[in-house]
Amino acid sequence: MKTYEKSAGFFPVFERKTGPAKEATHYCPGCGHGNVHKMIAEALEEFGLIGRSVFVSPVGCSVFGYYYFNCGNFQAAHGRAPAVATAVKRTNPDSIVISYQGDGDLAAIGTAETIHAANRGENICVFFVNNAIYGMTGGQMAPTTMIGQRSTTTPQGRLETVHGNPIRMAEMLATLPAPTYIERVAIGDSKHIMKARKAIRKALKIQAEGKGYSFVEIVSACPTGWKMDPVHARDWLLEDMLKVFPLGVFKDESDSRDENSWHRRYDAYEPAVVDEYLDRLKSTLGEAEPVALENDLHCKFAGFGGQGILTLGLLLSQIGMRAGQHVSWFPAYGPEMRGGTANCSVNLCGSRIGTPLVENPNVLVVMNQPSLDAFADQVTDGGVIIVDTTIVEGRPDAKRLRPVLIPATAIADEVGMAKIANVVVLGALVAATGCFPRAFCEDTLRAAIKKRSLVDMNIDAFGRGYDFVKNAR
Amino acid sequence: MTDNAALDVPWMEVNGELCKGCQLCLAVCPKSVIAISEKLNSASYHPAYYTGADCTGCGLCFYACPEPGAIRVTKP
Amino acid sequence: MARQFMKGNDAIVVGALAAGCRAYYGYPITPASEIAHAAALHFPALGGVFIQAESEVAAMNMVYGSAGMGVRTMTASSSPGFSLKQEGLSYAAGAELPCVVVNIVRGGPGLGNIAPEQGDYFQITKGGGHGNYRLIALAPNGAQEMCDLTMHAFELADKYRNPACIMADGITGQMMEVVEIPKAQPRTWDHSSWCVDGTPATAGNLVSSIILEPEELEAHNLKLEAKYQRITADEVMFEKYAVDDADLVVVAYGVVSRIVYSTVDQARAEGLKVGLLRPITLWPFPSAAIAALCGTAKSFLAVELSTGQMVEDVRLAVEGRKPVHFYGRCGGVVPGGDELLAEYRRVLGGGSR
Ligand SMILES: Cc1ncc(C[n+]2csc(CCOP(=O)(O)OP(=O)(O)O)c2C)c(N)n1
Ligand code: SF4
Ligand code: SF4
Ligand code: SF4
């Protein structure tokens, strides 16, 4: 015996629906939404998918989809159902996710979400009810409204030159490589209806088999918005709409795709796994006994991009961190750096650091002339100013400041790499300020430099900078 | 209706309270065995009804009907 | 000790991972992009979700999706992108979905610039999207807090089923400091009573913000309001430095509080009795703590990277009992310590500017 009757994919009684008549839908007589709902509910039931299904209702007349479907339900913002559906599927790849949308929702306000969910090939089903009108808000023009069709916002009929042409979403999306299956069907005559049913079932099957994204566009009547009785609406759909929206399969790779070819990993939260992972992010400098810092350092490092200015700051910061000091490093970021200049502020302090910005450094490193011009005046009285004399022609005020004039780039060349001038400068800085013992700094450098082959060269550069200052005394 | 069951032939039934009188079922029935009632239901629609014989149980009216619970077709 | 020297933006991601966050949705924007970079690296490596969305609108609605699944989830952006998240934030607040949204505020209005600012205070603390709702708003002022307050934000979001926001500025995001890497926290949350996670156990649930009947929607709003009252009563966080005997209480948050902190001792060395009150939660605002100082303080000074937004909340807290002054820079200009000291002298000396 075969019975055609209300599917268990629907709630037996629509308790969420407001008002009386809790077994009838809220849709107008002859509205195609109801037909599509029936086909979806039936397929969910027959394929045994109800328990793990999530139905995402859009904004439009089907905003109340959650009144009806006996599964998990989300109500999404206008146009955003594909984004919500994407996240739902990604956070439970075993769920069956339906993004159900009207033409305003899918092809106007949600165009971006629609295209990108398709382009990512999300393993979801998008059921697109194209009724050529905004039903819910009172019959306004939709992106799919037909040329000449009257709507409340095209009272003279849609004009190509003014309003553009009806959008064919199925054809557009079929140009993308990712989607598995794209078909346009109709709630028209019986043949159409049975094809629509088949397409909806096929889409859900594709998802259940893990084969990827399906898009079924369903040309459907809105008798109310069209201001027609349901039978005339159906006839208009058959005679006029299908000329503009031809039915057919625009893409079908369901046979060539492997089961579960759409695979996205999702693991639930395991604190122990995260702990193990976070442990790998910790500093590899190794533990050291705290090293006292006699005077807090407020440093500014400035020069051209590419001179390793920011790295110089980072290396000193790491030494400070390993010594157990409070440290902050702040780079000039964004367009400030585009001009080819670079600078950063570094604080090394025995106690909590206030502002991370260094307005008045007690150590300034300048590796180009503009930096000397810009920052020398800001250095506190008696502050150290380290100048790379290979590059900078000017000389700082030796009465007010403690200049360290070092041909860092030339020394770096001798070491074998001009780019390592920043480490020569670091050696000079440590010697000039006496902030931390040489050996402690060298140990830190050994641990901090990731590329093993460069360690010796860095230690050499550091040592030469350090010795240059010590020997000049 | 029990008659049909007893006769072991297909039949359709309309839940007159859930029907919205859209007549789409009439339009698709190959046997033209559905009609519209003169009476109004409590939602003020003229519901469809089965004229009582010759239904083949094809189910086309069921899928043409937008209402989940309005039509039931039984094919023994 | 598991420590690392890291950017504030990276520390946010570490905090999120340790809090059990499993899904990150983002869209690039300076100066917040490092958060997306770190998330792209770490989330998939841990079996979580990372998607670079097509827009901030989509990213926030993806957050809505994962949050509705009962999963800890987040997004991050900077001001123009945060504006685009307002839609999703309103829906998430309406549907009572816990999630964390980070705003590394930059200069505005419009495209503005990428320099640090605090001009989004109103948008974050007073709403921003449509309807009666509140965002829990936390304002870290250093890399460690970027990590710790992100964790706390997830806790609060879950505890109250409400979106929580981290409001930081370009400096706090870009700056590197030593961060103690936290332990991953035990899983304390269970949302199976309301979430929809695609399993039979939750198939009867609904994630939605639509309530048609006016009386029912009013009741829902009143329920939300009662929740906001509880948050206001229980979750205020602030820090005080040298305020108990202060003549001038400076109120500042985020990077500005760091600058003010640097000036307090200098001011006191000059004989100016200045103290700092730093709101850590911007909403709920530490109004009671400020009001309590009205007895001892002679005046208040709000310092902000804006043309005067938080100062309104300070005035509401002080209720006219003491003068409330304002000093602000904006557009990405950050006041120097000397500039602030001059302002303290002016305010305490009764001078005019
Ligand atoms: C952001 C936003 N803009 C506008 C609306 C109002 N609105 C509700 S439904 C709708 C159009 C729905 O049309 P469609 O997607 O074609 O669905 P239908 O009602 O025809 O099924 C609009 C514009 C809204 N809810 N949210
Ligand atoms: S307005 Fe149109 S789309 Fe909306 S329920 Fe009525 S017929 Fe259907
Ligand atoms: S099942 Fe077929 S024959 Fe019977 S009433 Fe319906 S459409 Fe007519
Ligand atoms: S299609 Fe359904 S709702 Fe319409 S008249 Fe027939 S039974 Fe009634």
Short mmCIF file of C-alpha atoms in Angstrom, two decimals, chain A residues 80-465:
data_model
loop_
_atom_site.label_atom_id
_atom_site.label_comp_id
_atom_site.label_asym_id
_atom_site.label_seq_id
_atom_site.Cartn_x
_atom_site.Cartn_y
_atom_site.Cartn_z
CA ARG A 80 22.90 35.55 5.22
CA ALA A 81 21.54 32.01 5.28
CA PRO A 82 24.46 30.62 3.23
CA ALA A 83 26.95 32.11 5.70
CA VAL A 84 25.05 30.66 8.64
CA ALA A 85 24.71 27.33 6.83
CA THR A 86 28.43 27.30 6.06
CA ALA A 87 29.30 27.68 9.73
CA VAL A 88 26.75 25.10 10.83
CA LYS A 89 28.12 22.54 8.39
CA ARG A 90 31.73 23.31 9.26
CA THR A 91 31.14 22.97 12.98
CA ASN A 92 29.33 19.68 12.50
CA PRO A 93 30.30 18.07 9.19
CA ASP A 94 27.85 15.23 9.93
CA SER A 95 24.86 17.54 9.95
CA ILE A 96 22.60 17.98 6.93
CA VAL A 97 22.24 21.67 6.27
CA ILE A 98 19.63 23.41 4.17
CA SER A 99 19.80 27.04 3.18
CA TYR A 100 16.31 27.88 1.99
CA GLN A 101 15.97 31.27 0.31
CA GLY A 102 13.78 33.51 -1.80
CA ASP A 103 14.97 35.62 -4.70
CA GLY A 104 15.33 38.85 -2.78
CA ASP A 105 17.21 37.06 -0.06
CA LEU A 106 19.46 35.02 -2.34
CA ALA A 107 19.92 37.14 -5.44
CA ALA A 108 19.85 40.69 -4.05
CA ILE A 109 20.91 41.29 -0.45
CA GLY A 110 22.66 37.93 -0.12
CA THR A 111 24.37 37.74 -3.50
CA ALA A 112 27.83 37.73 -1.99
CA GLU A 113 27.02 35.04 0.56
CA THR A 114 25.38 32.96 -2.17
CA ILE A 115 28.26 33.13 -4.60
CA HIS A 116 30.95 32.52 -2.03
CA ALA A 117 29.29 29.57 -0.36
CA ALA A 118 28.95 28.09 -3.86
CA ASN A 119 32.50 28.97 -4.76
CA ARG A 120 33.82 27.29 -1.63
CA GLY A 121 31.77 24.27 -2.59
CA GLU A 122 30.22 24.02 0.85
CA ASN A 123 28.53 20.67 1.31
CA ILE A 124 25.09 22.17 1.80
CA CYS A 125 21.84 22.30 -0.15
CA VAL A 126 20.60 25.66 -1.30
CA PHE A 127 16.94 25.63 -2.22
CA PHE A 128 16.17 28.82 -4.06
CA VAL A 129 12.53 29.72 -4.50
CA ASN A 130 12.38 32.08 -7.46
CA ASN A 131 8.97 33.71 -7.55
CA ALA A 132 10.06 36.85 -9.42
CA ILE A 133 8.86 39.12 -6.62
CA TYR A 134 9.39 40.18 -3.01
CA GLY A 135 6.44 38.38 -1.50
CA MET A 136 6.74 39.20 2.16
CA THR A 137 7.20 42.94 1.92
CA GLY A 138 4.34 43.52 -0.48
CA GLY A 139 5.15 42.63 -4.06
CA GLN A 140 8.18 44.79 -4.83
CA MET A 141 10.55 44.14 -7.72
CA ALA A 142 13.00 41.30 -7.20
CA PRO A 143 16.25 40.74 -9.10
CA THR A 144 14.34 38.01 -10.94
CA THR A 145 11.29 40.12 -11.80
CA MET A 146 10.46 39.79 -15.49
CA ILE A 147 10.79 42.58 -18.02
CA GLY A 148 7.43 44.31 -18.18
CA GLN A 149 6.24 42.71 -14.94
CA ARG A 150 4.42 45.13 -12.69
CA SER A 151 5.35 45.26 -9.08
CA THR A 152 4.75 47.81 -6.35
CA THR A 153 8.12 49.38 -7.12
CA THR A 154 7.83 49.01 -10.90
CA PRO A 155 4.27 50.27 -11.33
CA GLN A 156 4.79 50.69 -15.07
CA GLY A 157 6.48 47.32 -15.37
CA ARG A 158 10.16 46.41 -15.12
CA LEU A 159 12.24 48.23 -17.72
CA GLU A 160 15.53 46.79 -18.87
CA THR A 161 17.10 50.21 -19.21
CA VAL A 162 16.07 51.36 -15.78
CA HIS A 163 15.98 48.23 -13.64
CA GLY A 164 18.26 45.81 -15.43
CA ASN A 165 17.35 42.31 -16.46
CA PRO A 166 16.16 39.33 -14.46
CA ILE A 167 19.16 37.53 -12.99
CA ARG A 168 19.65 33.88 -13.84
CA MET A 169 21.34 32.59 -10.74
CA ALA A 170 21.57 28.95 -11.76
CA GLU A 171 23.42 29.83 -14.94
CA MET A 172 25.74 32.23 -13.12
CA LEU A 173 26.64 29.77 -10.40
CA ALA A 174 27.19 27.03 -12.96
CA THR A 175 30.25 28.94 -14.18
CA LEU A 176 31.97 28.13 -10.89
CA PRO A 177 34.10 25.00 -10.66
CA ALA A 178 33.20 24.03 -7.10
CA PRO A 179 29.46 23.28 -7.16
CA THR A 180 28.49 19.66 -7.67
CA TYR A 181 24.95 20.03 -8.86
CA ILE A 182 22.90 22.93 -10.19
CA GLU A 183 19.43 22.56 -11.65
CA ARG A 184 16.45 24.78 -12.29
CA VAL A 185 13.04 23.22 -11.82
CA ALA A 186 9.51 24.58 -11.49
CA ILE A 187 6.33 24.15 -9.53
CA GLY A 188 4.38 24.20 -12.79
CA ASP A 189 2.54 21.30 -14.32
CA SER A 190 2.70 17.83 -12.86
CA LYS A 191 5.73 16.84 -14.87
CA HIS A 192 7.62 19.86 -13.61
CA ILE A 193 6.54 19.19 -10.08
CA MET A 194 7.75 15.61 -10.14
CA LYS A 195 11.07 16.75 -11.62
CA ALA A 196 11.38 19.33 -8.87
CA ARG A 197 10.82 16.59 -6.33
CA LYS A 198 13.54 14.52 -7.92
CA ALA A 199 15.99 17.42 -7.94
CA ILE A 200 15.41 18.18 -4.27
CA ARG A 201 15.96 14.54 -3.37
CA LYS A 202 19.07 14.40 -5.47
CA ALA A 203 20.53 17.48 -3.80
CA LEU A 204 19.97 16.07 -0.33
CA LYS A 205 21.47 12.77 -1.39
CA ILE A 206 24.57 14.51 -2.71
CA GLN A 207 25.01 16.24 0.61
CA ALA A 208 24.43 13.07 2.61
CA GLU A 209 27.05 11.33 0.50
CA GLY A 210 29.51 14.13 1.14
CA LYS A 211 29.77 15.13 -2.50
CA GLY A 212 29.47 18.88 -2.09
CA TYR A 213 27.38 21.87 -2.97
CA SER A 214 23.96 21.65 -4.59
CA PHE A 215 21.78 24.48 -5.81
CA VAL A 216 18.21 23.86 -6.85
CA GLU A 217 16.38 26.87 -8.21
CA ILE A 218 12.64 26.37 -8.07
CA VAL A 219 10.54 28.65 -10.24
CA SER A 220 7.46 29.09 -8.15
CA ALA A 221 4.26 31.08 -8.02
CA CYS A 222 3.43 33.97 -5.75
CA PRO A 223 -0.24 34.51 -6.55
CA THR A 224 -0.51 37.31 -4.01
CA GLY A 225 2.48 39.29 -5.23
CA TRP A 226 1.50 38.72 -8.81
CA LYS A 227 -2.10 39.66 -8.08
CA MET A 228 -3.45 36.54 -9.80
CA ASP A 229 -5.53 33.63 -8.65
CA PRO A 230 -3.46 30.47 -8.09
CA VAL A 231 -4.42 28.74 -11.32
CA HIS A 232 -3.69 31.82 -13.44
CA ALA A 233 -0.46 32.32 -11.59
CA ARG A 234 0.52 28.78 -12.50
CA ASP A 235 -0.32 29.43 -16.13
CA TRP A 236 1.67 32.67 -16.21
CA LEU A 237 4.61 30.81 -14.70
CA LEU A 238 4.36 28.15 -17.40
CA GLU A 239 3.89 30.51 -20.30
CA ASP A 240 6.02 33.51 -19.43
CA MET A 241 8.46 32.79 -16.66
CA LEU A 242 9.88 29.62 -18.10
CA LYS A 243 10.88 31.51 -21.24
CA VAL A 244 13.21 33.65 -19.17
CA PHE A 245 14.13 30.91 -16.73
CA PRO A 246 14.65 27.78 -18.79
CA LEU A 247 14.50 24.56 -16.83
CA GLY A 248 17.31 22.08 -16.86
CA VAL A 249 20.49 20.81 -15.32
CA PHE A 250 23.25 23.39 -15.56
CA LYS A 251 25.86 21.36 -13.80
CA ASP A 252 26.00 17.84 -12.50
CA GLU A 253 29.20 16.24 -11.33
CA SER A 254 27.51 14.01 -8.81
CA ASP A 255 28.66 10.87 -10.58
CA SER A 256 32.27 11.90 -11.01
CA ARG A 257 32.75 12.99 -7.41
CA ASP A 258 33.74 10.48 -4.80
CA GLU A 259 31.72 9.96 -1.69
CA ASN A 260 33.00 12.23 1.05
CA SER A 261 35.15 14.12 -1.43
CA TRP A 262 33.92 17.14 0.50
CA HIS A 263 35.72 16.59 3.70
CA ARG A 264 36.32 19.20 6.37
CA ARG A 265 37.90 18.22 9.60
CA TYR A 266 36.28 19.32 12.78
CA ASP A 267 37.43 18.16 16.19
CA ALA A 268 35.55 19.06 19.33
CA TYR A 269 37.45 20.93 22.04
CA GLU A 270 39.95 18.85 23.98
CA PRO A 271 41.82 20.89 26.57
CA ALA A 272 44.72 18.43 26.68
CA VAL A 273 45.24 18.69 22.93
CA VAL A 274 45.16 22.46 23.06
CA ASP A 275 47.60 22.47 25.98
CA GLU A 276 50.05 20.38 24.07
CA TYR A 277 49.71 22.64 21.07
CA LEU A 278 50.08 25.87 23.06
CA ASP A 279 53.19 24.46 24.67
CA ARG A 280 54.81 24.51 21.24
CA LEU A 281 54.19 28.24 20.98
CA LYS A 282 56.24 29.07 24.03
CA SER A 283 59.60 30.73 23.84
CA THR A 284 62.48 28.45 22.95
CA LEU A 285 65.07 30.72 24.53
CA GLY A 286 65.27 28.46 27.51
CA GLU A 287 65.09 29.41 31.13
CA ALA A 288 67.74 31.61 32.69
CA GLU A 289 68.29 33.14 36.09
CA PRO A 290 66.94 36.69 36.10
CA VAL A 291 69.59 39.27 35.31
CA ALA A 292 69.24 42.61 36.99
CA LEU A 293 69.00 45.75 34.93
CA GLU A 294 70.68 48.78 36.42
CA ASN A 295 68.81 51.40 34.46
CA ASP A 296 65.58 51.04 32.54
CA LEU A 297 66.14 51.30 28.82
CA HIS A 298 63.77 53.30 26.64
CA CYS A 299 65.03 52.73 23.13
CA LYS A 300 64.16 54.02 19.72
CA PHE A 301 65.60 52.27 16.68
CA ALA A 302 65.25 54.00 13.32
CA GLY A 303 66.50 53.61 9.78
CA PHE A 304 65.46 52.33 6.37
CA GLY A 305 63.24 49.33 5.82
CA GLY A 306 65.46 46.33 5.12
CA GLN A 307 68.17 47.31 7.60
CA GLY A 308 66.76 44.98 10.21
CA ILE A 309 65.60 47.78 12.48
CA LEU A 310 62.57 45.87 13.75
CA THR A 311 64.68 42.73 14.24
CA LEU A 312 67.21 44.70 16.24
CA GLY A 313 64.38 45.68 18.54
CA LEU A 314 63.14 42.11 18.75
CA LEU A 315 66.57 40.71 19.58
CA LEU A 316 67.08 43.18 22.39
CA SER A 317 63.55 42.42 23.58
CA GLN A 318 64.27 38.73 23.70
CA ILE A 319 67.41 39.30 25.69
CA GLY A 320 65.33 41.38 28.07
CA MET A 321 62.65 38.73 28.31
CA ARG A 322 65.16 35.99 29.02
CA ALA A 323 66.67 38.21 31.71
CA GLY A 324 63.27 38.35 33.36
CA GLN A 325 62.65 42.03 32.67
CA HIS A 326 59.47 43.75 31.59
CA VAL A 327 59.68 44.34 27.86
CA SER A 328 57.63 46.07 25.21
CA TRP A 329 58.26 46.46 21.48
CA PHE A 330 56.18 48.64 19.28
CA PRO A 331 56.76 49.15 15.55
CA ALA A 332 55.65 52.09 13.49
CA TYR A 333 53.09 50.31 11.32
CA GLY A 334 51.14 50.81 8.15
CA PRO A 335 51.72 53.71 5.76
CA GLU A 336 54.39 55.10 8.03
CA MET A 337 56.52 52.21 6.81
CA ARG A 338 55.62 52.55 3.17
CA GLY A 339 58.04 55.44 2.67
CA GLY A 340 60.87 53.00 3.19
CA THR A 341 61.59 54.04 6.73
CA ALA A 342 61.24 51.83 9.75
CA ASN A 343 61.32 52.47 13.43
CA CYS A 344 60.38 50.79 16.63
CA SER A 345 60.23 51.55 20.31
CA VAL A 346 61.57 49.13 22.90
CA ASN A 347 61.23 49.43 26.66
CA LEU A 348 63.21 47.24 29.03
CA CYS A 349 62.22 47.90 32.61
CA GLY A 350 62.59 46.41 36.03
CA SER A 351 58.98 47.21 36.82
CA ARG A 352 55.68 47.47 35.00
CA ILE A 353 55.91 49.43 31.77
CA GLY A 354 53.62 52.39 31.29
CA THR A 355 53.45 53.76 27.80
CA PRO A 356 54.90 51.46 25.17
CA LEU A 357 55.64 54.50 23.02
CA VAL A 358 59.09 55.93 23.55
CA GLU A 359 58.86 59.68 23.28
CA ASN A 360 62.17 60.48 24.91
CA PRO A 361 64.58 57.61 24.44
CA ASN A 362 67.67 57.17 26.57
CA VAL A 363 69.04 54.98 23.78
CA LEU A 364 68.63 55.96 20.15
CA VAL A 365 69.98 54.01 17.21
CA VAL A 366 69.99 55.80 13.87
CA MET A 367 70.86 53.94 10.72
CA ASN A 368 70.03 56.68 8.25
CA GLN A 369 70.31 60.44 8.11
CA PRO A 370 66.57 61.27 8.25
CA SER A 371 66.32 59.34 11.51
CA LEU A 372 69.14 61.35 13.06
CA ASP A 373 67.40 64.55 12.00
CA ALA A 374 64.05 63.37 13.27
CA PHE A 375 64.88 61.82 16.61
CA ALA A 376 68.20 63.13 18.00
CA ASP A 377 66.53 66.06 19.77
CA GLN A 378 64.15 63.74 21.58
CA VAL A 379 66.91 61.83 23.35
CA THR A 380 67.16 62.57 27.07
CA ASP A 381 70.25 64.42 28.32
CA GLY A 382 73.18 62.08 28.63
CA GLY A 383 71.41 59.46 26.55
CA VAL A 384 73.25 57.09 24.25
CA ILE A 385 72.98 57.70 20.53
CA ILE A 386 74.41 55.04 18.27
CA VAL A 387 75.12 56.18 14.73
CA ASP A 388 75.98 53.90 11.83
CA THR A 389 78.70 56.10 10.36
CA THR A 390 78.90 54.03 7.17
CA ILE A 391 75.57 55.47 6.20
CA VAL A 392 74.88 58.54 8.32
CA GLU A 393 76.94 61.65 7.55
CA GLY A 394 75.70 63.92 10.32
CA ARG A 395 77.02 63.74 13.89
CA PRO A 396 75.02 64.21 17.07
CA ASP A 397 75.59 66.78 19.79
CA ALA A 398 78.46 65.25 21.77
CA LYS A 399 78.04 67.67 24.69
CA ARG A 400 74.46 66.76 25.47
CA LEU A 401 74.51 63.12 24.39
CA ARG A 402 76.81 60.12 24.54
CA PRO A 403 77.45 59.37 20.88
CA VAL A 404 78.66 55.95 19.78
CA LEU A 405 79.97 56.37 16.25
CA ILE A 406 80.34 53.00 14.67
CA PRO A 407 80.72 52.02 10.99
CA ALA A 408 78.27 49.19 11.54
CA THR A 409 77.49 48.45 7.92
CA ALA A 410 81.19 48.39 6.99
CA ILE A 411 81.88 46.03 9.90
CA ALA A 412 78.96 43.86 8.79
CA ASP A 413 80.47 43.71 5.31
CA GLU A 414 83.65 42.36 6.84
CA VAL A 415 81.62 39.77 8.71
CA GLY A 416 80.22 38.74 5.37
CA MET A 417 76.75 40.24 5.14
CA ALA A 418 75.82 43.93 5.08
CA LYS A 419 72.38 43.05 6.40
CA ILE A 420 73.81 41.96 9.71
CA ALA A 421 74.71 45.57 10.63
CA ASN A 422 71.78 45.51 13.06
CA VAL A 423 73.50 42.84 15.13
CA VAL A 424 76.77 44.81 15.09
CA VAL A 425 74.73 47.69 16.48
CA LEU A 426 73.21 45.42 19.10
CA GLY A 427 76.73 44.52 20.29
CA ALA A 428 77.59 48.20 20.45
CA LEU A 429 74.42 48.96 22.38
CA VAL A 430 75.07 46.27 24.97
CA ALA A 431 78.64 47.50 25.42
CA ALA A 432 77.68 51.16 25.59
CA THR A 433 74.83 50.72 28.06
CA GLY A 434 76.21 47.78 29.99
CA CYS A 435 72.68 46.55 30.27
CA PHE A 436 73.39 42.81 30.26
CA PRO A 437 76.58 40.70 30.34
CA ARG A 438 78.08 39.84 26.97
CA ALA A 439 77.90 36.08 27.48
CA PHE A 440 74.26 36.25 28.49
CA CYS A 441 73.44 38.16 25.32
CA GLU A 442 75.40 35.74 23.15
CA ASP A 443 73.63 32.77 24.70
CA THR A 444 70.31 34.39 24.01
CA LEU A 445 71.27 35.10 20.41
CA ARG A 446 72.27 31.48 19.90
CA ALA A 447 68.85 30.39 21.07
CA ALA A 448 66.95 33.14 19.29
CA ILE A 449 68.40 32.76 15.82
CA LYS A 450 66.31 30.20 14.04
CA LYS A 451 68.60 29.55 11.10
CA ARG A 452 71.40 27.43 12.54
CA SER A 453 73.80 28.32 9.72
CA LEU A 454 73.60 32.00 10.64
CA VAL A 455 74.36 31.66 14.34
CA ASP A 456 78.13 31.97 14.08
CA MET A 457 77.93 34.97 11.82
CA ASN A 458 75.58 36.70 14.25
CA ILE A 459 77.80 35.98 17.22
CA ASP A 460 80.74 37.34 15.25
CA ALA A 461 78.84 40.50 14.31
CA PHE A 462 77.66 41.02 17.88
CA GLY A 463 81.18 40.56 19.21
CA ARG A 464 82.70 43.02 16.76
CA GLY A 465 80.16 45.68 17.67
#
